[in-house]
Amino acid sequence: MSETTPTTKTDRPAKTDQSTEADQPTEADQPANEPDVTTAADATNGDGATHTTAGETDEQVREEWREYDFEGMAKFAVEDLDVHYGDDHALQGVSIEIPENSVTALIGPSGCGKSTFLRSLNRMNDRIKSARVDGSVRIDGQEIYQDGVNLVELRKRVGMVFQSPNPFPKSIRENIAYGPEKHGDIETGPLARLLGRSDAAARDRLVEECLRDAALWEEVNDRLDDNALGLSGGQQQRLCIARCLSVDPEVILMDEPASALDPIATAKIEDLIEQLSEEYTVVIVTHNMQQAARISDQTAVFLTGGELVEYGDTDQVFEDPHSERVEDYITGKFG
Amino acid sequence: MAGATRTPLVRADASRPEAVASLAMAIAVGLIAVGIASLFGLVPIDAAIGGVPTVTALGGLLVVLGAAVIGLGVGSALGYIETEPSPNAGLVATVGFAFVWFVLGGLTASLVLEGGLAWLPAGAVTGGAAFAMTAATREDIGSTLPAGAVAIVVGGTFLTGTIGPVWVWDLGFEQQASMTATFLVPAATIACGLLAGWAAATAYGGFGARGRRMGAYLLIYVNASAIIGVLFLLIAFTAVRGIPGLLTGATVGSGVGPTVSVLGVSVTLPVAVPFVMNGVSLLNDFQGVLPAIVGTVWLVVGAVVLAVPLGVGAAVFLTEYAERGRLTQAVEVATNGLWSTPSIVFGLFGFTFLVPRFGGNKSLLAGMVTLGFMLLPLVLITSREALLAVPDEYRDASAALGVSKWQTIRSVVVPAALPGVVTGTILGVGRIAGETAPILLTMTGGTFVSGDRAADVIGGFAFTSQPPFVTNPELLQATTALPFQLYALITAGVGLGDNVSNPVEFQWATAFVLLLVVLSFYAVGIGARYYFRRRLRHE
């Protein structure tokens, strides 16, 4: 539950800090391009110092920067996760524990592996042929990278919302009911109707419940049979969240869910995420650091080369980061 | 900005030259239209328009057009008309005029000097003169004078009677081919109309960039409307010729038509159109083509039923399951090749492979399967394109909900691709419905089939207690189809008995009915596509 998270979201002074940070111009003497990772990048792993990187600041990533103690249960436990796309090493030895019923933000510059990491959590990387995943990801203690994992069950438990709204070209009702119908949880087909087992009422209840949870019910309840592509971008994205909720997941992964939306739609999505975190574990990738500071309980910072540099309580990461590079990144000196 | 030319934002009053240019454009477009109509025989070349012989009238209009175009150019060059001409007319116009004048000079020389190679230097002289003229002068002269001069020269030969309605140029070939006025006059009128119309449009736009844009617009509009006009003309031509035969003996009144029973209810139709309701028999008052219509419809239905599931299934496998590589490439090359395979080859395959296996005689089923094989490649190609065009976001979204691949394909990918599949099927049906060669070899029996032998495929199904449990003799009988019947009627002239009073009307009516059947298949297909699109999109 939310009280198990280290801080509550209301008492955080992050907003004022962020506004001052946002006003800082990028230093002219800082190189704008991203640093090259030295070839010795993943030479060693563990016991304090791991490796050095060249670039805006030379520094060694320390293990304690990535340690984060929290109360309550860990939903995900990731150990030494490496992902390769062909010869490209996209994630390097990431180890992280994600607490349940909280919002975890993943931030970092483009190409640093945030989305790759997110897609590793429900094995969506399996859909990319060149991707190779090594390491361990456990959800509630169960390893998901082993033989015999039921991908259908995994993805039912770990739902996903994508960067651009992608509702199916079907009606709003069919969009929500799609998952449960395909899983056989509700039957509304002609056969079921013939046998008198039609769950049309159950389906309508489910549709209403999901749309209410996604704060969309009031706006669309009079046009559930309209095509979902006729909704606005923000409504489509909330519909996608509602669709994701329809299979009753435990975790919701969000890959920059608000990046294609205007500020008002973004605010609605952010409110929604805050509500969802009471019942669900939310992991969100975002490019918008103010957004991460506003909505998340803990923040993980990935930097160039696909390494996790710092992970901790959001207030700590934004106000007093251990890593100089993380500080440079969140104050806008690079990235 | 260096090098930028400034032109007046608002042009001074130029209504009179513009009116002249518009009039010239209108004359040019009218001449092109008359020329096309005359090529189709709608305006006879030896008749008269409003008391004036057609050729003379065309010649007069061409001279007026040429004079107007030259007048516009010269007026602009002398400064009477406010224009913004470029330094010259450009390479395309130069080469074009040189070619036209080369042809004109060469033709004239070979006609006047009779034989020899004298046409070559003559053509070179006129072509070179036109080239120099266009290249060396400013655009207002260069693009109007050669065009206007062509119109005046050609118009003059028409006007003076040098080329009259009975003029013939014997080419002296072995084959006795000759160029007659019936072809030359309309063709030359169209060519001059295009040239001079283009020049007039350029002048209308005041030359320069705007003028050339106007010229290009004129050519594009004339081209587009000519294509559409020809298509409509084709259909109208068939309809006009076909309708009298179609309506032979047609009567309207209660109880005159045949009795049709639908779902056990017998209805006597209030109209009788013997041409589409009768077959052929000695006792008929009027003969008809009902068996051929029914045969064509069943052929298309059978081919679609065979080809669409196979084609879509293969496309789903290739797009969603097969690794992109040698196999898919090979299949693509093979399908493209199959689609380009001549239909007679499919017919031969059906004749030697299918017919012996379906009882040894030609049959409706053999025709259906042959046409199905012909339709298959196009359905496969277009379905594959349509499936590839379905956004990956849909597949990702479905996978993230834990829905299996097959269910995703069935519920999201294929419905999203259906409009494309339907489009491909429409195109293919248009082709196979008119095929003659394959059904000639696989399906058709007698040319004329009596009405009671129209294939009754649905009624033909019978169930037996022995394997194969269902039989349908109708499918295994030879029948006929419209394209084949048309072919037999026209080339062989077979089957027309004494009670077809007007064979030509009968042939045209058959062609018209074939056209109607194909168009109604199109209508069904377009309706289906519209339905699926509506379901997909926000409408």
Tab-separated table of C-alpha atoms in Angstrom, chain B residues 342-528:
chain	number	residue	atom	x	y	z
B	342	PRO	CA	-1.144	-15.802	-69.839
B	343	SER	CA	-4.625	-17.056	-69.167
B	344	ILE	CA	-4.488	-19.635	-71.940
B	345	VAL	CA	-1.716	-21.373	-69.970
B	346	PHE	CA	-4.043	-21.635	-66.978
B	347	GLY	CA	-6.679	-22.930	-69.377
B	348	LEU	CA	-4.316	-25.554	-70.699
B	349	PHE	CA	-3.479	-26.632	-67.167
B	350	GLY	CA	-7.162	-26.987	-66.394
B	351	PHE	CA	-7.755	-28.866	-69.622
B	352	THR	CA	-4.991	-31.417	-69.133
B	353	PHE	CA	-4.935	-31.693	-65.350
B	354	LEU	CA	-8.365	-30.843	-63.966
B	355	VAL	CA	-10.764	-31.980	-66.667
B	356	PRO	CA	-9.592	-35.625	-66.651
B	357	ARG	CA	-9.925	-35.680	-62.872
B	358	PHE	CA	-13.445	-34.279	-62.866
B	359	GLY	CA	-15.018	-37.007	-64.939
B	360	GLY	CA	-13.260	-36.503	-68.219
B	361	ASN	CA	-15.575	-33.892	-69.651
B	362	LYS	CA	-15.561	-30.146	-69.335
B	363	SER	CA	-17.398	-28.960	-66.273
B	364	LEU	CA	-18.391	-25.898	-64.299
B	365	LEU	CA	-16.216	-27.107	-61.429
B	366	ALA	CA	-13.121	-27.324	-63.635
B	367	GLY	CA	-13.778	-23.767	-64.807
B	368	MET	CA	-14.197	-22.528	-61.246
B	369	VAL	CA	-10.955	-24.138	-60.089
B	370	THR	CA	-9.019	-22.853	-63.089
B	371	LEU	CA	-10.244	-19.304	-62.580
B	372	GLY	CA	-9.634	-19.681	-58.831
B	373	PHE	CA	-5.991	-20.478	-59.561
B	374	MET	CA	-5.851	-17.416	-61.799
B	375	LEU	CA	-7.293	-15.226	-59.069
B	376	LEU	CA	-5.090	-16.633	-56.311
B	377	PRO	CA	-1.850	-14.718	-57.010
B	378	LEU	CA	-3.514	-11.309	-57.022
B	379	VAL	CA	-5.413	-12.034	-53.811
B	380	LEU	CA	-2.147	-13.198	-52.230
B	381	ILE	CA	-0.178	-10.150	-53.374
B	382	THR	CA	-2.754	-7.574	-52.302
B	383	SER	CA	-3.565	-9.329	-49.018
B	384	ARG	CA	0.110	-9.417	-48.173
B	385	GLU	CA	0.458	-5.708	-48.860
B	386	ALA	CA	-2.625	-4.997	-46.772
B	387	LEU	CA	-1.348	-7.097	-43.857
B	388	LEU	CA	2.055	-5.432	-43.988
B	389	ALA	CA	0.323	-2.065	-43.843
B	390	VAL	CA	-1.401	-2.878	-40.534
B	391	PRO	CA	0.508	-0.877	-37.891
B	392	ASP	CA	2.722	-2.896	-35.555
B	393	GLU	CA	1.216	-0.909	-32.673
B	394	TYR	CA	-1.895	-3.055	-32.905
B	395	ARG	CA	0.137	-6.237	-32.621
B	396	ASP	CA	2.157	-4.820	-29.709
B	397	ALA	CA	-0.951	-3.666	-27.900
B	398	SER	CA	-2.564	-7.056	-28.288
B	399	ALA	CA	0.564	-8.926	-27.201
B	400	ALA	CA	0.876	-6.695	-24.133
B	401	LEU	CA	-2.614	-7.800	-23.109
B	402	GLY	CA	-1.403	-11.385	-23.203
B	403	VAL	CA	-3.437	-12.286	-26.270
B	404	SER	CA	-1.927	-15.048	-28.365
B	405	LYS	CA	-0.566	-14.414	-31.822
B	406	TRP	CA	-3.265	-16.327	-33.655
B	407	GLN	CA	-6.052	-14.539	-31.799
B	408	THR	CA	-4.358	-11.216	-32.510
B	409	ILE	CA	-4.218	-12.016	-36.201
B	410	ARG	CA	-7.828	-13.151	-36.260
B	411	SER	CA	-9.340	-10.326	-34.248
B	412	VAL	CA	-7.154	-7.319	-35.027
B	413	VAL	CA	-4.784	-7.782	-37.944
B	414	VAL	CA	-7.047	-9.436	-40.515
B	415	PRO	CA	-10.046	-7.130	-39.874
B	416	ALA	CA	-7.757	-4.128	-40.279
B	417	ALA	CA	-6.484	-5.555	-43.561
B	418	LEU	CA	-9.879	-6.533	-44.983
B	419	PRO	CA	-10.477	-3.405	-47.111
B	420	GLY	CA	-7.200	-4.081	-48.899
B	421	VAL	CA	-8.096	-7.733	-49.391
B	422	VAL	CA	-11.457	-6.745	-50.855
B	423	THR	CA	-9.799	-4.265	-53.205
B	424	GLY	CA	-7.509	-6.974	-54.519
B	425	THR	CA	-10.394	-9.360	-54.968
B	426	ILE	CA	-12.382	-6.743	-56.914
B	427	LEU	CA	-9.464	-6.204	-59.280
B	428	GLY	CA	-9.043	-9.922	-59.769
B	429	VAL	CA	-12.749	-10.558	-60.326
B	430	GLY	CA	-12.741	-7.883	-63.006
B	431	ARG	CA	-10.115	-9.858	-64.830
B	432	ILE	CA	-11.424	-13.388	-64.453
B	433	ALA	CA	-15.071	-12.552	-65.166
B	434	GLY	CA	-14.092	-11.561	-68.683
B	435	GLU	CA	-11.687	-14.429	-69.355
B	436	THR	CA	-12.524	-16.478	-72.396
B	437	ALA	CA	-9.540	-18.712	-73.054
B	438	PRO	CA	-9.482	-20.764	-69.819
B	439	ILE	CA	-13.219	-21.485	-69.814
B	440	LEU	CA	-13.100	-22.297	-73.504
B	441	LEU	CA	-10.830	-25.191	-72.597
B	442	THR	CA	-12.278	-26.242	-69.263
B	443	MET	CA	-15.934	-25.436	-68.969
B	444	THR	CA	-17.952	-24.648	-72.047
B	445	GLY	CA	-20.068	-27.195	-73.834
B	446	GLY	CA	-22.508	-26.035	-76.457
B	447	THR	CA	-22.527	-22.427	-77.475
B	448	PHE	CA	-26.195	-22.095	-76.826
B	449	VAL	CA	-27.821	-23.767	-73.924
B	450	SER	CA	-31.527	-23.907	-73.403
B	451	GLY	CA	-32.944	-21.974	-70.496
B	452	ASP	CA	-33.908	-24.983	-68.420
B	453	ARG	CA	-30.282	-26.099	-68.445
B	454	ALA	CA	-28.984	-23.003	-66.663
B	455	ALA	CA	-26.723	-24.275	-63.915
B	456	ASP	CA	-28.730	-24.653	-60.717
B	457	VAL	CA	-25.799	-25.175	-58.381
B	458	ILE	CA	-27.674	-24.773	-55.118
B	459	GLY	CA	-30.513	-27.010	-56.223
B	460	GLY	CA	-28.025	-29.507	-57.586
B	461	PHE	CA	-26.692	-30.568	-54.223
B	462	ALA	CA	-27.979	-33.959	-53.204
B	463	PHE	CA	-27.057	-35.943	-50.146
B	464	THR	CA	-26.358	-39.620	-50.270
B	465	SER	CA	-25.745	-42.204	-47.628
B	466	GLN	CA	-22.611	-43.424	-49.343
B	467	PRO	CA	-19.318	-41.534	-49.531
B	468	PRO	CA	-18.810	-38.833	-50.700
B	469	PHE	CA	-22.196	-38.147	-49.101
B	470	VAL	CA	-22.852	-35.070	-51.213
B	471	THR	CA	-23.101	-34.942	-54.965
B	472	ASN	CA	-23.800	-32.163	-57.367
B	473	PRO	CA	-24.183	-33.110	-61.014
B	474	GLU	CA	-24.638	-29.448	-61.918
B	475	LEU	CA	-21.044	-28.737	-60.999
B	476	LEU	CA	-19.808	-31.530	-63.217
B	477	GLN	CA	-21.716	-30.474	-66.313
B	478	ALA	CA	-20.446	-28.331	-69.085
B	479	THR	CA	-22.238	-25.029	-69.321
B	480	THR	CA	-21.577	-21.674	-70.906
B	481	ALA	CA	-20.533	-18.193	-69.878
B	482	LEU	CA	-20.934	-14.724	-71.338
B	483	PRO	CA	-17.410	-14.053	-72.623
B	484	PHE	CA	-17.289	-17.419	-74.329
B	485	GLN	CA	-20.724	-16.937	-75.819
B	486	LEU	CA	-19.714	-13.532	-77.138
B	487	TYR	CA	-16.567	-14.977	-78.664
B	488	ALA	CA	-18.507	-17.785	-80.310
B	489	LEU	CA	-21.153	-15.396	-81.617
B	490	ILE	CA	-18.730	-12.956	-83.167
B	491	THR	CA	-15.792	-14.972	-84.433
B	492	ALA	CA	-17.504	-18.186	-85.335
B	493	GLY	CA	-21.011	-16.904	-85.792
B	494	VAL	CA	-22.287	-20.200	-84.533
B	495	GLY	CA	-25.571	-20.915	-82.919
B	496	LEU	CA	-27.694	-18.101	-84.209
B	497	GLY	CA	-30.822	-19.809	-85.411
B	498	ASP	CA	-33.610	-18.418	-87.484
B	499	ASN	CA	-35.480	-16.991	-84.572
B	500	VAL	CA	-32.799	-14.403	-83.793
B	501	SER	CA	-34.020	-11.739	-86.143
B	502	ASN	CA	-31.100	-9.354	-85.729
B	503	PRO	CA	-27.768	-11.104	-84.994
B	504	VAL	CA	-25.804	-7.870	-84.569
B	505	GLU	CA	-28.227	-6.608	-81.942
B	506	PHE	CA	-27.963	-9.967	-80.203
B	507	GLN	CA	-24.164	-9.741	-80.079
B	508	TRP	CA	-24.130	-6.208	-78.733
B	509	ALA	CA	-26.735	-7.109	-76.156
B	510	THR	CA	-24.548	-10.018	-75.004
B	511	ALA	CA	-21.573	-7.678	-74.663
B	512	PHE	CA	-23.674	-5.179	-72.740
B	513	VAL	CA	-24.953	-7.849	-70.361
B	514	LEU	CA	-21.372	-9.017	-69.748
B	515	LEU	CA	-20.416	-5.423	-68.960
B	516	LEU	CA	-23.365	-5.123	-66.572
B	517	VAL	CA	-22.490	-8.383	-64.797
B	518	VAL	CA	-18.872	-7.306	-64.279
B	519	LEU	CA	-19.921	-3.836	-63.134
B	520	SER	CA	-22.368	-5.324	-60.648
B	521	PHE	CA	-19.558	-7.484	-59.222
B	522	TYR	CA	-17.585	-4.256	-58.855
B	523	ALA	CA	-20.523	-2.644	-57.097
B	524	VAL	CA	-20.736	-5.525	-54.639
B	525	GLY	CA	-16.988	-5.352	-54.008
B	526	ILE	CA	-16.939	-1.597	-53.551
B	527	GLY	CA	-19.904	-1.848	-51.189
B	528	ALA	CA	-18.072	-4.484	-49.144
